[in-house]
mmCIF file of C-alpha atoms and ligand atoms in Angstrom:
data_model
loop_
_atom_site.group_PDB
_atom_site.id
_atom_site.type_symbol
_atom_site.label_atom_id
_atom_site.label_comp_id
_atom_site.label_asym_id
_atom_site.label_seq_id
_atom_site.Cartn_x
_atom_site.Cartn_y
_atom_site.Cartn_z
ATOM 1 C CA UNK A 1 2.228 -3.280 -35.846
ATOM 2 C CA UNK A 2 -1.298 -3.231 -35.416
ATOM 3 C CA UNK A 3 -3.216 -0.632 -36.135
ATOM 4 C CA UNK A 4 -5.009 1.780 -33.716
ATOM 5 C CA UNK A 5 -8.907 2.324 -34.615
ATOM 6 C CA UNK A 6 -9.754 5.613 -35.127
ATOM 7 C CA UNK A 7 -10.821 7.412 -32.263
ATOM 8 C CA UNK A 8 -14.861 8.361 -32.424
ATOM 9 C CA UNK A 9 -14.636 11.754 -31.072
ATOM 10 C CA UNK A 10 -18.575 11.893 -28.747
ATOM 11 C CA UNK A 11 -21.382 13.285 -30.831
ATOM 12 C CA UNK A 12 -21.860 16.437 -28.237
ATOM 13 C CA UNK A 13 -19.357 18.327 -26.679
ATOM 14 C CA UNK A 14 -17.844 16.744 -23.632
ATOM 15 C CA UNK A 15 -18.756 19.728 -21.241
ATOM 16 C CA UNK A 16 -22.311 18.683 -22.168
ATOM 17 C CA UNK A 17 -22.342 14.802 -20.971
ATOM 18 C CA UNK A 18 -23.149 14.001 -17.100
ATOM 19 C CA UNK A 19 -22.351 10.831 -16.103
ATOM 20 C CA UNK A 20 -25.564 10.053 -14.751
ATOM 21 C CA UNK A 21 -27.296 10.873 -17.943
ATOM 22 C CA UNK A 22 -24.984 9.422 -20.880
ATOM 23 C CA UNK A 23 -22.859 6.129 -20.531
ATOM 24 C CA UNK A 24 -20.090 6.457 -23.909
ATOM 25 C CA UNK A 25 -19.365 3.727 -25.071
ATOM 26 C CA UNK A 26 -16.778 4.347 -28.379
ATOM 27 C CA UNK A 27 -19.096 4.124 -31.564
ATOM 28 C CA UNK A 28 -22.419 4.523 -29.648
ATOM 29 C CA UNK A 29 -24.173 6.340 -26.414
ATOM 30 C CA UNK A 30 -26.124 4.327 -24.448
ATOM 31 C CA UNK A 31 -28.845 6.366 -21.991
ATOM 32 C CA UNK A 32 -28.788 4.174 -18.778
ATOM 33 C CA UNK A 33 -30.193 7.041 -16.860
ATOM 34 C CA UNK A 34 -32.473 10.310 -16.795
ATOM 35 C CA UNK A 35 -31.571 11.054 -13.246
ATOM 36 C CA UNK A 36 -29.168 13.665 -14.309
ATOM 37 C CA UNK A 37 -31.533 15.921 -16.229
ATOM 38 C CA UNK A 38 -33.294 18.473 -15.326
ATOM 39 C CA UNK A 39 -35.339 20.020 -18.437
ATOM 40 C CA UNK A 40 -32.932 18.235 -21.077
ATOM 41 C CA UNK A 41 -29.598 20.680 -19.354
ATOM 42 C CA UNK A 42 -26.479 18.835 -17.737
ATOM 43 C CA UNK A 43 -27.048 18.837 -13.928
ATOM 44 C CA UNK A 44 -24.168 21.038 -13.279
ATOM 45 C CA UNK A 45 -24.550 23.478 -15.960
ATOM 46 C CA UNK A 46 -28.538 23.630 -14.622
ATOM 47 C CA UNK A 47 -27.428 23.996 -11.017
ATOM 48 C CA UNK A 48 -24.879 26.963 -12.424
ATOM 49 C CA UNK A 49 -27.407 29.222 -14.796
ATOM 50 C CA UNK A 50 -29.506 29.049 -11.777
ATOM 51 C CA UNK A 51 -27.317 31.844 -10.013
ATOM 52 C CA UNK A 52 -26.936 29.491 -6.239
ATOM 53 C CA UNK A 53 -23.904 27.682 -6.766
ATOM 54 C CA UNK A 54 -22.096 27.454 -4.174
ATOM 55 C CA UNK A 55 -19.544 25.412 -3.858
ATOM 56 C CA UNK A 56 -20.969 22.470 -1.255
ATOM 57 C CA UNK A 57 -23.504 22.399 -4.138
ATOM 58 C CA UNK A 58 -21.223 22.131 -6.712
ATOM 59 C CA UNK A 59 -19.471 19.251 -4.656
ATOM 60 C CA UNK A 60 -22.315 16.949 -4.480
ATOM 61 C CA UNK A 61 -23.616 17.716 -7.884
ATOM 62 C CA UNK A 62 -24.240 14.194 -8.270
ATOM 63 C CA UNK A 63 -25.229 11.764 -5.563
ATOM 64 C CA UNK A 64 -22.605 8.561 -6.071
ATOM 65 C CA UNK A 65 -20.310 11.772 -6.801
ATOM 66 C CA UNK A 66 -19.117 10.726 -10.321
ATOM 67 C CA UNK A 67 -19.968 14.460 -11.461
ATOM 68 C CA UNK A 68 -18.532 17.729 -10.056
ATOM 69 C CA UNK A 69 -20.493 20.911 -11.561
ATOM 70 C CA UNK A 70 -17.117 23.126 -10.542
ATOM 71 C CA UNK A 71 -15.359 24.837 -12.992
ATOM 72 C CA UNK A 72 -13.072 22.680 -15.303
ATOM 73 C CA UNK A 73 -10.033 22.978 -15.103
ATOM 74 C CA UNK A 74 -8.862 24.013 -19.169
ATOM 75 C CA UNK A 75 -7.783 21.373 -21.346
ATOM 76 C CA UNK A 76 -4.215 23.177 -22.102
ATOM 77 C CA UNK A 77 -4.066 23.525 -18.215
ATOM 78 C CA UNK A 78 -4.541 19.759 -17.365
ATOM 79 C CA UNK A 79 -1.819 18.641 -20.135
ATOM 80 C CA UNK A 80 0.501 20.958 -19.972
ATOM 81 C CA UNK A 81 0.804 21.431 -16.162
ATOM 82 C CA UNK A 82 1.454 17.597 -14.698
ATOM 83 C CA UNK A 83 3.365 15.550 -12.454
ATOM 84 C CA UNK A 84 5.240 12.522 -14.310
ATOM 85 C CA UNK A 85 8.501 11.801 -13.116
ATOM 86 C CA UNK A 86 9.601 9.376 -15.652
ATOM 87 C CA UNK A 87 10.061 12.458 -18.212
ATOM 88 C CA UNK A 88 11.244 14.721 -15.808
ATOM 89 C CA UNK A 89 10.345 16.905 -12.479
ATOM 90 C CA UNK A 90 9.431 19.682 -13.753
ATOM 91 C CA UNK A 91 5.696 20.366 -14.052
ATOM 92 C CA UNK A 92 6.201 21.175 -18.326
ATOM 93 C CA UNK A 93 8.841 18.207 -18.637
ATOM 94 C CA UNK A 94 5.837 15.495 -19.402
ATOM 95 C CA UNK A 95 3.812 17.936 -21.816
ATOM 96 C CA UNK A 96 7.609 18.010 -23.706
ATOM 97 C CA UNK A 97 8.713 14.716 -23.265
ATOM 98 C CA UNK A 98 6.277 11.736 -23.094
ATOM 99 C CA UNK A 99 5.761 11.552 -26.348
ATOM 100 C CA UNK A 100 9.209 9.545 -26.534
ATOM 101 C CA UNK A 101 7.350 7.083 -24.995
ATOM 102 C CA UNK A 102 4.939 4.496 -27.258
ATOM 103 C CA UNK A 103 1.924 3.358 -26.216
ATOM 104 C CA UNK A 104 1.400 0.848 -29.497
ATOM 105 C CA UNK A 105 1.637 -1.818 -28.714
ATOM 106 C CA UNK A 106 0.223 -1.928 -25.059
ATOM 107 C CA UNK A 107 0.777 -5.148 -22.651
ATOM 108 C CA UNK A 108 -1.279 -4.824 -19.561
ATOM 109 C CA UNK A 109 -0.484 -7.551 -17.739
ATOM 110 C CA UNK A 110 -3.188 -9.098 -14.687
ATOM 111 C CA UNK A 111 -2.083 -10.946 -12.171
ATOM 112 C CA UNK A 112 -1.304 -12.208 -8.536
ATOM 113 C CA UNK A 113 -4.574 -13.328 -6.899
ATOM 114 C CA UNK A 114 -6.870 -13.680 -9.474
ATOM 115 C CA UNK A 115 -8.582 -17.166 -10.928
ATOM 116 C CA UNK A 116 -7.965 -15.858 -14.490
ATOM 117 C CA UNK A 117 -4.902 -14.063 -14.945
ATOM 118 C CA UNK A 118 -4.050 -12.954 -18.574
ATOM 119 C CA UNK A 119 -3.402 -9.663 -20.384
ATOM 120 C CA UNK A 120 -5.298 -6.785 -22.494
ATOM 121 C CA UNK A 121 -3.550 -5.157 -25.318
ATOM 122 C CA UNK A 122 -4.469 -1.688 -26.605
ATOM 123 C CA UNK A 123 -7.516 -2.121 -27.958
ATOM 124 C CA UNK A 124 -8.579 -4.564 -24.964
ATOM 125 C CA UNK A 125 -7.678 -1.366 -23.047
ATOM 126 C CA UNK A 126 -9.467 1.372 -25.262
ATOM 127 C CA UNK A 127 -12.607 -0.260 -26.289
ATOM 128 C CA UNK A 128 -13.132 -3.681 -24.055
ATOM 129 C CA UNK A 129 -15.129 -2.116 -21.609
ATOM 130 C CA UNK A 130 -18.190 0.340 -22.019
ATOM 131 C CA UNK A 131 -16.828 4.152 -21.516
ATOM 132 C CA UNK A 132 -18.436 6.721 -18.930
ATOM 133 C CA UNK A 133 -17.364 10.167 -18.262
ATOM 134 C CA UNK A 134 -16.678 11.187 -14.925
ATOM 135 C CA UNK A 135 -15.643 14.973 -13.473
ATOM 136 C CA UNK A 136 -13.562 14.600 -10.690
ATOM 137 C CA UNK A 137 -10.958 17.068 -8.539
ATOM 138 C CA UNK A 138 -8.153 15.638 -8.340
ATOM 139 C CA UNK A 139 -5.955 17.623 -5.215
ATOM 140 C CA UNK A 140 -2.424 16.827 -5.523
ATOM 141 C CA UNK A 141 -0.137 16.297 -2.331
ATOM 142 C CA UNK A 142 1.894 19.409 -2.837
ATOM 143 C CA UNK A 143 -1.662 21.784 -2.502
ATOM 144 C CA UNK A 144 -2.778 22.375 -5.854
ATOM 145 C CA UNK A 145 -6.357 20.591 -7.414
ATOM 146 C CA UNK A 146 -7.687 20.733 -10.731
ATOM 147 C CA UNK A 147 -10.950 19.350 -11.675
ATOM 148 C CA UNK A 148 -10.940 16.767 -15.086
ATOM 149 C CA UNK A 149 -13.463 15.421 -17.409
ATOM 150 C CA UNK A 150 -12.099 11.813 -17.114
ATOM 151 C CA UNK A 151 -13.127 9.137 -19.971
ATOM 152 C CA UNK A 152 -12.911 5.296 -18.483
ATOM 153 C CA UNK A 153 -14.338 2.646 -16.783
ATOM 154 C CA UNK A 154 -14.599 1.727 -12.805
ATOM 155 C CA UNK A 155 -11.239 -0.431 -12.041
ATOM 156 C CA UNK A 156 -14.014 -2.803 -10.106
ATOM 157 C CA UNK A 157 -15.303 -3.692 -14.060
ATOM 158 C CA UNK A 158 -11.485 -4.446 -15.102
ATOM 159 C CA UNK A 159 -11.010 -6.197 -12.030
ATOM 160 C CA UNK A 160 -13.981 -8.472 -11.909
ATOM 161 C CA UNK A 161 -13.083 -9.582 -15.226
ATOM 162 C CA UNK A 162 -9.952 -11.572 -13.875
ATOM 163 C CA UNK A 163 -11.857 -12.879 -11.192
ATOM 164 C CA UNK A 164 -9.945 -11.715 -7.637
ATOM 165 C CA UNK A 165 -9.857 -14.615 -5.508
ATOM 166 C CA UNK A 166 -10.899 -15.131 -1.719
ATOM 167 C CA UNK A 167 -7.147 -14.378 -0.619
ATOM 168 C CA UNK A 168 -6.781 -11.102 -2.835
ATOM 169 C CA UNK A 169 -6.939 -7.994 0.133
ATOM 170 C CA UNK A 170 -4.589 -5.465 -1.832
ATOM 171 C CA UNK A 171 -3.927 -4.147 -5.918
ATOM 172 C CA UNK A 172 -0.174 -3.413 -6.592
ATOM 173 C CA UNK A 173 0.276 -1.312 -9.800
ATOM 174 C CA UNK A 174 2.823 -0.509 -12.092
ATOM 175 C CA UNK A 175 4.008 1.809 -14.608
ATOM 176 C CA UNK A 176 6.364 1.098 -17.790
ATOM 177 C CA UNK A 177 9.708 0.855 -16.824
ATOM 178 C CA UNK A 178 11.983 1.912 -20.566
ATOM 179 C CA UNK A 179 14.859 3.767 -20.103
ATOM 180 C CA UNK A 180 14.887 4.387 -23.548
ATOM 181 C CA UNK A 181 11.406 6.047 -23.916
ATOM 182 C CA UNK A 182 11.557 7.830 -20.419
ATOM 183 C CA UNK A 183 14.215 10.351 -19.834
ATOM 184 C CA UNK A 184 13.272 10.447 -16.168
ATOM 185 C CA UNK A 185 14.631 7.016 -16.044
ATOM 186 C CA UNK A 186 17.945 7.751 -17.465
ATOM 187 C CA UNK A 187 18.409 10.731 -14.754
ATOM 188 C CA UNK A 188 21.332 10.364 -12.616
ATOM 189 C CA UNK A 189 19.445 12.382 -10.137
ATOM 190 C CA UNK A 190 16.805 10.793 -9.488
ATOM 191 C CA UNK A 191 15.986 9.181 -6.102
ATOM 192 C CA UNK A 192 12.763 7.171 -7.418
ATOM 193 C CA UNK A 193 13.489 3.037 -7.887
ATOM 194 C CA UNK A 194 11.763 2.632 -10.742
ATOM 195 C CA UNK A 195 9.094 1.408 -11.704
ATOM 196 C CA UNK A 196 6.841 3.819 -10.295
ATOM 197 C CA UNK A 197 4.491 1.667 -8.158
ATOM 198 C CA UNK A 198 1.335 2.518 -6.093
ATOM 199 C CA UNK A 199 -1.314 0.171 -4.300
ATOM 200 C CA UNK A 200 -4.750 0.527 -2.718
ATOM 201 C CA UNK A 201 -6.629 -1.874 -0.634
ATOM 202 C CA UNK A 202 -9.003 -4.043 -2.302
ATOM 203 C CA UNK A 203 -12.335 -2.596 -0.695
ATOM 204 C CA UNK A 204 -10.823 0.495 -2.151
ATOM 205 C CA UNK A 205 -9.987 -0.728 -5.336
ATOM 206 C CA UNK A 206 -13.754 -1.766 -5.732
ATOM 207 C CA UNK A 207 -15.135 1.219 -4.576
ATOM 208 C CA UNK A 208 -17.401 2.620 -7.451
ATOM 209 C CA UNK A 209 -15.203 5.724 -7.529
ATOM 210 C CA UNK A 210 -12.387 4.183 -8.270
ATOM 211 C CA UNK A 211 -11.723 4.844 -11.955
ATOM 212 C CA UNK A 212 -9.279 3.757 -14.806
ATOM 213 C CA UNK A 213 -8.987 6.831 -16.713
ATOM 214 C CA UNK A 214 -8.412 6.242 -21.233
ATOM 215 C CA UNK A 215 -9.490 9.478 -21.821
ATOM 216 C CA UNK A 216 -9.934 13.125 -20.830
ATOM 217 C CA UNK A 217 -11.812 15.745 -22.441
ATOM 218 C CA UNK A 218 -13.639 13.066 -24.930
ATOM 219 C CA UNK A 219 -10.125 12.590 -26.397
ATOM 220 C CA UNK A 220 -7.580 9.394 -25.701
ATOM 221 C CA UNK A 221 -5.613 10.435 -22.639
ATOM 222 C CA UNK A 222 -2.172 12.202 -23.825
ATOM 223 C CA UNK A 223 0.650 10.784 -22.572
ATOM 224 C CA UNK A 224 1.475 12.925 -20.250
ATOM 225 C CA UNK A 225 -1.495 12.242 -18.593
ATOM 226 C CA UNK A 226 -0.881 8.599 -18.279
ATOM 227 C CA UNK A 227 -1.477 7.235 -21.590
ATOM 228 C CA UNK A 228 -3.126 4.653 -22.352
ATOM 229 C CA UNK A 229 -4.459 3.581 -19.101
ATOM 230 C CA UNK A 230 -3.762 5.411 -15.269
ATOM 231 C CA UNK A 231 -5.823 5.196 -12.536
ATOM 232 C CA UNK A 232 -7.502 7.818 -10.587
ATOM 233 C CA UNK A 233 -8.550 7.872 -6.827
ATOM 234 C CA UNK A 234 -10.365 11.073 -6.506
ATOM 235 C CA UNK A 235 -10.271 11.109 -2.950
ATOM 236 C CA UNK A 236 -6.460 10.689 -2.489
ATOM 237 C CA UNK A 237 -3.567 12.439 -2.947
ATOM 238 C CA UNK A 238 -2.724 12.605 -6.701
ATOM 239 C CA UNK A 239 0.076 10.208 -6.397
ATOM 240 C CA UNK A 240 -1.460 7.336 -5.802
ATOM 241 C CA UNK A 241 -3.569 7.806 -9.346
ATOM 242 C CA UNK A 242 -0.657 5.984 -11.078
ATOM 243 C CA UNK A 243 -0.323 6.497 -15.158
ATOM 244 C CA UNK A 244 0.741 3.965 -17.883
ATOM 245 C CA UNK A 245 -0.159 0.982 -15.929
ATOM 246 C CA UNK A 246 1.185 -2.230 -17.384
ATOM 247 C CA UNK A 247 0.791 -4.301 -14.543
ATOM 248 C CA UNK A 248 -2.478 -4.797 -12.113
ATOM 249 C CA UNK A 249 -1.297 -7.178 -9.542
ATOM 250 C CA UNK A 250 -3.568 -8.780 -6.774
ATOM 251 C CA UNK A 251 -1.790 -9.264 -3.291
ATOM 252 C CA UNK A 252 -2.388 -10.359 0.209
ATOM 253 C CA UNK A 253 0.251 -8.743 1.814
ATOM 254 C CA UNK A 254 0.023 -5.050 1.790
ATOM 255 C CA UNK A 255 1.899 -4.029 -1.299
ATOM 256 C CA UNK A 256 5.144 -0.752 -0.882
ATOM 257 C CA UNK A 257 4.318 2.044 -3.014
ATOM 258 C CA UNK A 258 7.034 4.430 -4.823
ATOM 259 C CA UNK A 259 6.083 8.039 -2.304
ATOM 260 C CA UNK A 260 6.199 5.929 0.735
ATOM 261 C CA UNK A 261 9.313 3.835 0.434
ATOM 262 C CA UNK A 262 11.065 7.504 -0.714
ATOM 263 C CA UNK A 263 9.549 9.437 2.094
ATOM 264 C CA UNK A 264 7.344 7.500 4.598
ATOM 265 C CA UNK A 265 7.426 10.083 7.224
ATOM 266 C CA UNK A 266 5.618 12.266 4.728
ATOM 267 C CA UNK A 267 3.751 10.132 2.361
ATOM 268 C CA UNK A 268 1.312 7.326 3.793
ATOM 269 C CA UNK A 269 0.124 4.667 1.664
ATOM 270 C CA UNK A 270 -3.857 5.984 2.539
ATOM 271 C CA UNK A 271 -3.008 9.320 1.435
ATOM 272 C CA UNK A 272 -6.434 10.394 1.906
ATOM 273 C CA UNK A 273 -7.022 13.700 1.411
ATOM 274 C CA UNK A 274 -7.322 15.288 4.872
ATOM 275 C CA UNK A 275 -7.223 18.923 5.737
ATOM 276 C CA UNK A 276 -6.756 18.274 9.058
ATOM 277 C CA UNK A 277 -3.598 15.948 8.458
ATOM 278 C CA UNK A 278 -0.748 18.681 7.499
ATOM 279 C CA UNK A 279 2.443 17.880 5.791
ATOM 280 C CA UNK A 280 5.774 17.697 7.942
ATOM 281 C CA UNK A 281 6.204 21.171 5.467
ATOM 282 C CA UNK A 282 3.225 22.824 4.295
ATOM 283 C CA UNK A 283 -0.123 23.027 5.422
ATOM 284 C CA UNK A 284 -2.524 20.683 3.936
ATOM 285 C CA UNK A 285 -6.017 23.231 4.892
ATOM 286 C CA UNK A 286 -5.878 25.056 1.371
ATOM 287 C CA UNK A 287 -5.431 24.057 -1.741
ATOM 288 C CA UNK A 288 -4.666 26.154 -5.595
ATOM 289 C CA UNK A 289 -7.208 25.560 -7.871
ATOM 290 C CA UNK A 290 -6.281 25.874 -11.330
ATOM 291 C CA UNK A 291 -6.344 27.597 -13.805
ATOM 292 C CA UNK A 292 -4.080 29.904 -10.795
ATOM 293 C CA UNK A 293 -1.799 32.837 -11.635
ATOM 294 C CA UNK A 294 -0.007 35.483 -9.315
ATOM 295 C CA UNK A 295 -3.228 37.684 -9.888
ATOM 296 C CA UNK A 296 -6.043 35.321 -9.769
ATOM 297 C CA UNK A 297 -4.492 32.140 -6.886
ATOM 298 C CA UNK A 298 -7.880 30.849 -6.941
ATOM 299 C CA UNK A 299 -7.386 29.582 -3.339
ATOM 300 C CA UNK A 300 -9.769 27.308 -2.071
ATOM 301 C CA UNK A 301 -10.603 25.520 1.140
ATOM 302 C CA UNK A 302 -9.473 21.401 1.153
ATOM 303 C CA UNK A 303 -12.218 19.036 1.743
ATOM 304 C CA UNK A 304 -11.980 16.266 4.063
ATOM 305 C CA UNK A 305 -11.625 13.226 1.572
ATOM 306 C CA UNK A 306 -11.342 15.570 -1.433
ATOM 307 C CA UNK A 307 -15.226 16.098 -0.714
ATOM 308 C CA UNK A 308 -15.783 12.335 -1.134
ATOM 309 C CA UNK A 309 -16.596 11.922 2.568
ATOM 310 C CA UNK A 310 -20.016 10.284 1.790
ATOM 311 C CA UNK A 311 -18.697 8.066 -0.352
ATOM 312 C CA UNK A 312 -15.692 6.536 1.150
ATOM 313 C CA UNK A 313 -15.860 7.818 4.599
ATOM 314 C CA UNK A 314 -17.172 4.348 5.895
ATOM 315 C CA UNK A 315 -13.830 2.712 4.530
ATOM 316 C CA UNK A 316 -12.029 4.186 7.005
ATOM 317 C CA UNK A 317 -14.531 4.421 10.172
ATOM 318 C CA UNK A 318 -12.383 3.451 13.326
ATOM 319 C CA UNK A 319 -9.252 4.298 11.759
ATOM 320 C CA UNK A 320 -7.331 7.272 13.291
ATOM 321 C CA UNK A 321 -6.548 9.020 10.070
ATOM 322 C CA UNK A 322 -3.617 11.011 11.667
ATOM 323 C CA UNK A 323 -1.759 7.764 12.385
ATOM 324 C CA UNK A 324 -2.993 6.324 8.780
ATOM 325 C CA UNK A 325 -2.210 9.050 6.921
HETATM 326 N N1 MTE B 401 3.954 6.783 -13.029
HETATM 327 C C1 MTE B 401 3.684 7.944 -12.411
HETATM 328 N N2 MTE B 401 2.416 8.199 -12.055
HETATM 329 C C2 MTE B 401 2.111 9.374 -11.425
HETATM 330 C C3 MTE B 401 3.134 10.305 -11.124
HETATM 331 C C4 MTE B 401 4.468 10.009 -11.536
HETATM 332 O O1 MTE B 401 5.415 10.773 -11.321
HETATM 333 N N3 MTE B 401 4.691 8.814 -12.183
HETATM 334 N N4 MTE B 401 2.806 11.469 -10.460
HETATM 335 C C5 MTE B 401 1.591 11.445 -9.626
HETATM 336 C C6 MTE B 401 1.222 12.731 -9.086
HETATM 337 S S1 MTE B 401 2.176 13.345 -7.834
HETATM 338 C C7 MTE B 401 0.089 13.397 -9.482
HETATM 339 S S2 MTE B 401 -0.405 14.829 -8.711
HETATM 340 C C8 MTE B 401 -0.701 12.924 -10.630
HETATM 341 C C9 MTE B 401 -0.810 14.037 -11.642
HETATM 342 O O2 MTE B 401 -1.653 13.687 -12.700
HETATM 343 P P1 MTE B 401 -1.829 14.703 -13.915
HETATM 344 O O3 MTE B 401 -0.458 15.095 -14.381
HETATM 345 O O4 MTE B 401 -2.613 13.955 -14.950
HETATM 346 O O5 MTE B 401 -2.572 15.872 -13.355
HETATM 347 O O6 MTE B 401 -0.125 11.782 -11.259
HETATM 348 C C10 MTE B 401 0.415 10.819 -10.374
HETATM 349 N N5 MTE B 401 0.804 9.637 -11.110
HETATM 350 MO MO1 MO B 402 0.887 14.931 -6.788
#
């Protein structure tokens, strides 16, 4: 089996890289930017000693909002507290089981509508493309949000490199399907037809945002998290950021996706985050941030598009969001 380079852990602290100042790239930083500095301190950090952040300000910490100067969400918070089905439905099942699954070796396979369709291995997938952090929320569907140092790469760089052809209008992904390394799998009561699949539509899919997500916290993403390679879509309900991706295929046809085919009266394939747009059973206005406990339910107000309206508002313009939901 081949063996996994060892992972170069960033030379300063993770909480301390913007993504507008510092571009990681494993083995070596390269500054691409200065815009994110004011007097040599993070943005956000800057923005917080200066005693006015308020949360709007926190939200558009950073103009192509790749960097959120909220709170983050604790490391032991993000992988211990997660949403994987395939090891289970309770929120501590992945953080106990997905490390039955293996992640070396790694087939991602590329495909569909694409002039060059092949596949990238683990290493492809962990060093082929140059690494930026990005701090995102990420607001799941059932009202609670956390906000995570992500390690990756745009899925518009992963794309481009298979070359989507004229024809290609949607991305269909999917997770590993191994009923031997995912217990989920092997559940009699489970209503999901695996493999977990999700979709987005191609101007979506190459919206900067957009984000394939190798690490968190400068570390290799656990497993529970979506090891080695999941994607994340900041402004839409969590499920459509799919994890362990080992297939990336281009469609013309819109492609089904796992929430919608299970529940379409309550899960759209848009998904957007909208707190106008409530679910059939529970309101969508409000949302938990964590770290959240009986005492301290850190309740917060939902933003329309997960407060990536400037962003990716214009994708949707026309669309009647209560109908497209
Ligand atoms: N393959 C797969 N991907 C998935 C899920 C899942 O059950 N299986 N859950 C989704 C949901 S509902 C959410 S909220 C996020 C949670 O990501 P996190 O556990 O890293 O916070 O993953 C999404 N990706
Ligand atoms: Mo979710």
């Amino acid at each position: 089996m081949r063996k996994k380079a060892p992972y170069q852990p960033p030379s300063i602290p993770s909480s301390e890289i913007t993504s507008e100042s510092v571009w990681l790239k494993r083995r070596h930083f390269m500054s691409v930017a200065a815009g994110g500095l004011i007097a040599g301190a993070p943005l956000g950090r800057a923005l917080a000693a200066s005693g006015s952040l308020n949360y709007a300000a926190a939200s558009n910490a950073s103009p192509g909002g790749f960097y959120t100067g909220e709170k983050q969400t604790p490391f032991d918070d993000v992988t211990r507290y997660n949403n994987f089905y395939e090891f289970g439905t309770g929120k501590d099942d992945p953080a106990s089981y997905a490390h039955e699954m293996s992640i070396d070796p790694w087939s991602l396979q590329v495909d569909g509508e694409v002039e060059k369709p092949g596949t990238l291995n683990l290493e492809d997938i962990q060093s082929g493309f140059d690494l930026e952090e990005r701090v995102y929320r990420l607001r799941c569907v059932e009202a609670w949000s956390m906000v995570v140092p992500w390690v990756g790469y745009s899925l518009a760089d992963l794309l481009k490199r298979f070359q989507p052809t004229s024809k290609a209008k949607y991305v269909q992904f999917y997770t590993l399907q191994d009923r031997k390394q995912m217990r989920g799998q092997r559940s009699f009561t489970s209503t999901i037809d695996w493999p977990y699949v999700e979709g987005l539509r191609m101007d979506e899919a190459m919206n900067p945002l957009t984000f394939m997500a190798t690490g968190l916290y400068g570390k290799d993403i656990p497993n529970q998290n979506g090891a080695p390679i999941r994607l994340v879509v900041p402004w839409k309900y969590g499920f459509k950021s799919i994890k362990s991706i080992v297939r990336i295929r281009l469609t013309e046809r819109r492609p089904k996706t796992t929430w919608e085919m299970l529940a379409p009266q309550e899960y759209g394939f848009y998904a957007n985050v909208n707190p106008q747009v409530d679910h059939p059973r529970w309101s969508q206005k409000t949302e938990r941030r964590l770290p959240s406990s009986l005492f301290s339910p850190n309740r917060i107000d939902t933003q329309m598009f997960n407060g990536y309206q400037e962003q990716v508002g214009h994708l949707y313009a026309g669309m009647d969001l209560k109908r497209f939901y």
